[in-house]
């Protein structure tokens, strides 16, 4: 028998309020109960929605892999309410991890540290390290506190699909495979956390994200380690960084001379979506009247661009296009994470 769709419970916490409204408190209590019973709950974080289970419950964590269709070789990030909870999960707590955590947590940076005995094999894919992150989203931290246990949570999408930045994206992707969705609105950052390997010295970025290399080097007061696995497309230390990832269903191309490329595709009779960084440029305006073309003006600021990227890809995937063309962003540190996600999406 098919399972029903999960309930989608709205949650909110206005900046001015000392505690969340009563209705939100009840939704979090229900989520905590589902988790305690070994269930799966999709939760908002500041980066993307996560699919959570109690990290110390191996059986519950196995359900995450099944719901996502994720290979068991790809380890999960464990979400904690504070630094103390993270330290308790680590066999040792490197000085570099301590420095980054004290300067940037709660926030969108994940630290890979030596794994302690509390974490089951299924979370780390059998490896001797564990990835920990304390999310900036207050409601996520409050839920972890209510549960009293760390939560393993990958992005709440089917494996290899674009990560969800709204509860509606989660419902579409995972629907009746999960038990509950908490709807905290659109994620502010919009792309996944930076992953930093702190088991090596100097630390190495395994996945670029909202906290950039220059910012981390400033925090540490010294350079990070050489070219990361993510940048070289390697998968050695971060198995999830396989080249094709975060991909929309529609084929996506990054183009330097995008107007020419779009013109060629239209000439072939194709329906095209174009993420444009230069909506007011003459060559963009010249194409604006094309019936088979959807132009999406994208922000010139990298953080604003990131916040909108996945929602744009989700929306274009529904428009029955045969191609998505993306203006290549600048090759600077500030654009590193967006460039990484676009490159993977173009697989
Ligand atoms: O922003 C985020 O990080 C979101 C939210 C939900 O927190 N989570 C997320 O999880 O993006 P996921 O599973 O989609 O990506 C986790 C990444 C993968 O590339 C995985 O291989 C890597 O982190 N990872 C997890 N544990 C690791 C470990 N012990 N060593 C190296 N890489 C690890
Ligand atoms: Mg993911």
XYZ file of C-alpha atoms and ligand atoms in Angstrom:
381
model
C 0.000 0.000 0.000
C 1.314 3.443 -0.912
C 2.234 5.628 2.011
C 0.390 8.929 2.424
C 2.123 12.231 1.732
C 3.757 13.693 4.832
C 2.245 16.591 6.744
C 3.886 19.945 6.029
C 3.926 21.998 9.235
C 4.734 25.720 9.037
C 7.276 26.947 11.575
C 8.537 30.482 12.215
C 10.420 32.540 14.742
C 10.150 36.300 14.258
C 13.433 38.122 14.974
C 11.779 40.275 17.623
C 10.304 37.348 19.622
C 12.228 35.754 22.524
C 10.631 32.362 21.793
C 8.787 30.969 18.758
C 4.959 31.119 18.628
C 3.067 28.272 20.378
C 2.048 26.660 17.077
C 5.703 26.396 16.062
C 6.543 24.910 19.455
C 3.922 22.212 18.877
C 5.255 21.479 15.376
C 8.785 21.089 16.759
C 7.502 18.802 19.542
C 5.824 16.621 16.961
C 8.988 16.526 14.826
C 11.047 15.596 17.891
C 8.650 12.716 18.587
C 8.821 11.435 14.987
C 12.630 11.521 15.201
C 12.673 9.787 18.592
C 10.501 7.054 17.041
C 13.142 6.513 14.357
C 11.393 8.539 11.612
C 12.615 10.999 8.975
C 11.847 14.731 9.146
C 12.777 17.345 6.526
C 13.994 20.503 8.247
C 14.923 23.989 7.051
C 18.491 25.190 7.514
C 20.031 28.447 6.282
C 21.677 26.585 3.376
C 19.206 24.007 1.995
C 16.544 21.729 3.516
C 17.978 18.679 5.261
C 16.485 15.192 5.673
C 17.042 14.438 9.348
C 17.230 11.326 11.500
C 18.824 10.859 14.910
C 22.513 10.387 14.118
C 23.125 7.798 16.827
C 20.219 5.606 15.604
C 21.783 3.471 12.855
C 18.454 2.003 11.778
C 16.884 5.473 11.341
C 19.937 6.706 9.422
C 19.666 3.746 7.033
C 16.189 5.009 6.126
C 17.734 8.302 4.937
C 19.858 6.448 2.381
C 16.830 4.450 1.228
C 14.568 7.514 0.908
C 17.183 9.449 -1.089
C 18.455 6.544 -3.153
C 21.880 7.588 -1.897
C 24.847 5.208 -2.148
C 25.931 3.978 1.294
C 29.479 5.021 0.415
C 28.583 8.726 0.750
C 28.798 9.886 4.395
C 26.330 12.287 6.055
C 26.768 15.582 7.888
C 25.827 15.494 11.586
C 24.029 18.628 12.814
C 24.603 19.844 16.353
C 23.113 22.532 18.612
C 26.488 23.902 19.738
C 30.243 23.320 19.850
C 30.009 21.139 22.980
C 27.741 18.677 21.178
C 30.162 18.525 18.242
C 33.159 17.922 20.492
C 31.343 15.041 22.151
C 31.075 13.326 18.750
C 34.753 13.724 17.871
C 37.635 11.494 18.941
C 39.720 14.662 19.108
C 38.972 18.294 18.368
C 41.660 19.889 16.192
C 42.701 23.468 17.024
C 41.758 24.503 13.476
C 38.221 23.135 13.907
C 37.957 24.944 17.228
C 39.036 28.222 15.646
C 36.605 27.971 12.721
C 33.748 26.828 14.977
C 34.264 29.627 17.487
C 34.404 32.262 14.725
C 31.786 31.001 12.245
C 29.309 28.779 14.120
C 26.409 28.732 14.087
C 26.798 29.008 10.332
C 27.160 27.407 6.897
C 30.501 25.638 7.392
C 30.922 21.903 8.049
C 34.014 20.567 9.808
C 35.442 17.095 9.158
C 37.105 15.823 12.357
C 38.237 12.458 13.778
C 35.180 10.349 14.562
C 34.290 9.349 18.117
C 32.573 6.102 19.214
C 28.991 7.517 19.447
C 28.605 7.799 15.680
C 27.529 4.600 13.895
C 29.311 3.349 10.761
C 26.374 4.081 8.492
C 26.722 7.851 9.114
C 30.383 8.028 8.098
C 30.236 5.322 5.420
C 32.577 3.348 7.651
C 35.237 6.083 7.613
C 37.211 7.253 10.625
C 36.138 10.900 10.287
C 32.818 12.625 10.933
C 31.449 15.840 9.389
C 29.769 18.176 11.908
C 27.860 21.409 11.435
C 25.973 23.794 13.692
C 23.303 25.481 11.523
C 22.571 29.200 11.749
C 18.824 28.509 11.422
C 17.585 28.926 15.002
C 14.606 26.592 14.578
C 16.906 23.772 13.445
C 19.051 24.245 16.560
C 15.973 24.393 18.772
C 14.771 21.100 17.301
C 18.166 19.492 18.004
C 17.949 20.762 21.590
C 14.444 19.344 21.988
C 15.586 15.968 20.636
C 18.702 16.147 22.806
C 20.678 14.247 20.169
C 22.630 15.213 17.043
C 20.799 14.900 13.709
C 22.312 13.342 10.598
C 20.945 15.266 7.626
C 21.927 15.305 3.971
C 20.103 17.633 1.584
C 16.436 16.595 1.380
C 16.340 15.574 -2.277
C 16.611 12.332 -4.233
C 20.282 11.515 -4.837
C 21.889 13.557 -7.675
C 18.943 15.971 -7.985
C 19.049 19.700 -7.276
C 18.972 20.456 -3.528
C 15.716 21.840 -2.085
C 15.489 25.430 -0.883
C 11.745 25.330 -0.101
C 9.393 22.830 1.563
C 7.606 22.467 -1.789
C 10.865 21.266 -3.406
C 11.170 18.615 -0.669
C 7.590 17.457 -1.133
C 8.120 17.094 -4.892
C 11.388 15.217 -4.588
C 10.794 12.934 -1.587
C 7.007 13.055 -1.122
C 5.732 9.890 0.520
C 9.219 8.545 1.285
C 9.480 10.632 4.474
C 7.406 11.157 7.628
C 7.150 14.925 8.128
C 8.230 18.254 6.599
C 8.831 21.405 8.634
C 8.251 24.458 6.443
C 10.408 27.396 7.532
C 10.162 29.270 4.219
C 12.908 29.750 1.634
C 16.511 29.083 2.722
C 18.540 32.285 3.006
C 21.878 31.029 1.665
C 20.476 28.681 -0.957
C 23.545 26.472 -1.486
C 25.121 23.800 0.700
C 27.647 24.538 3.440
C 31.389 24.809 2.886
C 33.006 21.484 3.915
C 36.476 21.790 5.476
C 38.688 18.821 6.314
C 40.277 19.625 9.684
C 41.922 16.207 10.043
C 44.820 17.517 7.937
C 46.990 20.518 8.695
C 46.582 22.962 7.115
C 42.876 22.207 6.599
C 41.557 21.690 3.063
C 38.256 22.767 1.497
C 36.444 19.646 0.266
C 33.376 21.518 -0.977
C 33.276 25.282 -1.608
C 30.287 27.023 -0.036
C 28.922 30.213 1.479
C 32.022 30.720 3.661
C 34.816 31.271 1.145
C 38.499 30.393 1.135
C 39.655 33.956 1.849
C 37.293 34.218 4.818
C 38.516 30.919 6.284
C 42.154 31.905 5.798
C 41.417 35.179 7.564
C 39.823 33.286 10.464
C 42.770 30.864 10.737
C 45.381 33.534 10.143
C 47.176 31.326 7.599
C 46.642 29.666 4.215
C 44.504 26.576 3.775
C 45.942 23.482 2.173
C 46.457 23.123 -1.582
C 43.924 22.555 -4.288
C 40.912 20.817 -2.832
C 39.450 17.544 -4.010
C 36.328 19.448 -4.993
C 38.198 21.889 -7.216
C 40.050 19.193 -9.083
C 36.882 17.127 -9.410
C 38.553 14.487 -7.239
C 36.529 12.357 -4.863
C 39.322 11.080 -2.672
C 38.374 12.646 0.651
C 34.766 13.678 0.035
C 32.930 10.881 -1.705
C 29.875 13.051 -2.366
C 31.852 15.285 -4.674
C 31.333 13.150 -7.756
C 31.491 15.323 -10.852
C 27.814 15.219 -11.786
C 25.716 16.361 -8.869
C 23.109 18.984 -8.067
C 21.910 18.520 -11.623
C 18.637 19.709 -13.122
C 16.851 17.380 -15.541
C 17.309 19.851 -18.378
C 20.852 19.890 -19.801
C 22.788 22.926 -18.653
C 25.722 24.699 -20.324
C 27.947 27.438 -18.915
C 28.890 29.855 -21.670
C 31.247 32.809 -21.986
C 29.685 34.091 -25.188
C 26.218 33.071 -24.077
C 24.216 35.286 -26.482
C 25.864 33.511 -29.440
C 25.203 30.125 -27.867
C 21.552 30.963 -27.171
C 21.134 32.216 -30.746
C 22.543 28.950 -32.122
C 20.216 26.839 -29.964
C 17.169 28.883 -30.956
C 18.224 28.460 -34.597
C 18.079 24.697 -34.043
C 14.466 25.081 -32.947
C 15.136 24.472 -29.253
C 13.372 25.940 -26.241
C 15.957 27.644 -24.071
C 16.229 29.021 -20.522
C 18.987 31.595 -20.006
C 20.375 32.618 -16.601
C 21.717 36.028 -17.497
C 24.142 38.129 -15.487
C 23.741 40.925 -18.039
C 19.983 41.373 -18.594
C 20.443 44.952 -19.796
C 23.227 44.256 -22.290
C 22.273 44.983 -25.917
C 22.769 41.341 -27.012
C 20.435 40.158 -24.238
C 17.773 42.740 -25.084
C 18.030 41.817 -28.763
C 16.896 38.278 -27.857
C 14.227 39.332 -25.355
C 11.370 38.991 -27.855
C 12.220 35.376 -28.822
C 9.177 33.221 -28.086
C 11.115 30.033 -27.356
C 13.441 31.766 -24.877
C 12.995 32.426 -21.152
C 15.518 34.951 -19.845
C 16.050 34.851 -16.071
C 17.955 37.926 -14.844
C 20.343 36.783 -12.089
C 21.841 39.005 -9.344
C 25.358 40.390 -9.826
C 26.100 39.727 -6.145
C 27.353 36.152 -5.543
C 25.459 35.590 -2.260
C 22.195 36.816 -3.786
C 22.858 34.687 -6.882
C 23.446 31.593 -4.721
C 20.247 32.224 -2.757
C 18.238 32.119 -5.973
C 20.131 29.504 -8.014
C 18.438 26.221 -7.020
C 14.931 27.703 -6.948
C 15.570 28.970 -10.500
C 16.756 25.540 -11.675
C 13.759 23.846 -10.034
C 11.404 26.307 -11.757
C 13.053 25.977 -15.202
C 12.943 22.181 -14.936
C 9.148 22.462 -15.086
C 9.069 24.560 -18.253
C 9.813 21.785 -20.740
C 12.948 23.391 -22.078
C 15.523 21.481 -24.069
C 18.483 23.536 -22.819
C 19.551 25.863 -20.023
C 22.361 28.323 -20.762
C 24.151 30.120 -17.925
C 26.413 33.171 -18.197
C 29.802 32.154 -16.752
C 30.281 34.002 -13.442
C 33.595 35.786 -12.706
C 36.525 33.543 -11.743
C 36.993 35.022 -8.263
C 36.938 33.605 -4.722
C 33.543 35.169 -4.015
C 32.013 33.215 -6.924
C 33.790 29.919 -6.186
C 30.810 28.091 -4.647
C 28.367 29.184 -7.351
C 30.868 28.193 -10.070
C 31.311 24.805 -8.387
C 27.555 24.115 -8.312
C 27.076 25.284 -11.902
C 29.963 23.128 -13.108
C 28.483 20.081 -11.394
C 25.021 20.893 -12.753
C 26.531 20.967 -16.245
C 28.137 17.561 -15.491
O 24.460 22.786 3.919
C 24.619 21.557 4.021
O 25.723 21.048 4.222
C 23.360 20.690 3.898
C 22.437 21.014 5.055
C 21.246 20.109 5.127
O 23.160 21.002 6.247
N 23.716 19.312 3.880
C 24.298 18.713 2.804
O 24.475 17.350 2.940
O 24.625 19.314 1.808
P 24.887 16.395 1.735
O 24.787 15.031 2.264
O 24.041 16.721 0.554
O 26.371 16.720 1.474
C 27.337 16.334 2.443
C 28.711 16.402 1.848
C 28.923 15.295 0.851
O 29.710 15.805 -0.220
C 29.692 14.254 1.665
O 30.491 13.418 0.871
C 30.517 15.147 2.562
O 29.672 16.237 2.891
N 30.910 14.460 3.793
C 30.113 13.998 4.773
N 30.839 13.373 5.729
C 32.128 13.443 5.347
C 33.367 12.996 5.901
N 33.413 12.337 7.057
N 34.503 13.251 5.211
C 34.456 13.930 4.049
N 33.333 14.390 3.471
C 32.178 14.138 4.102
Mg 23.197 16.746 -1.299
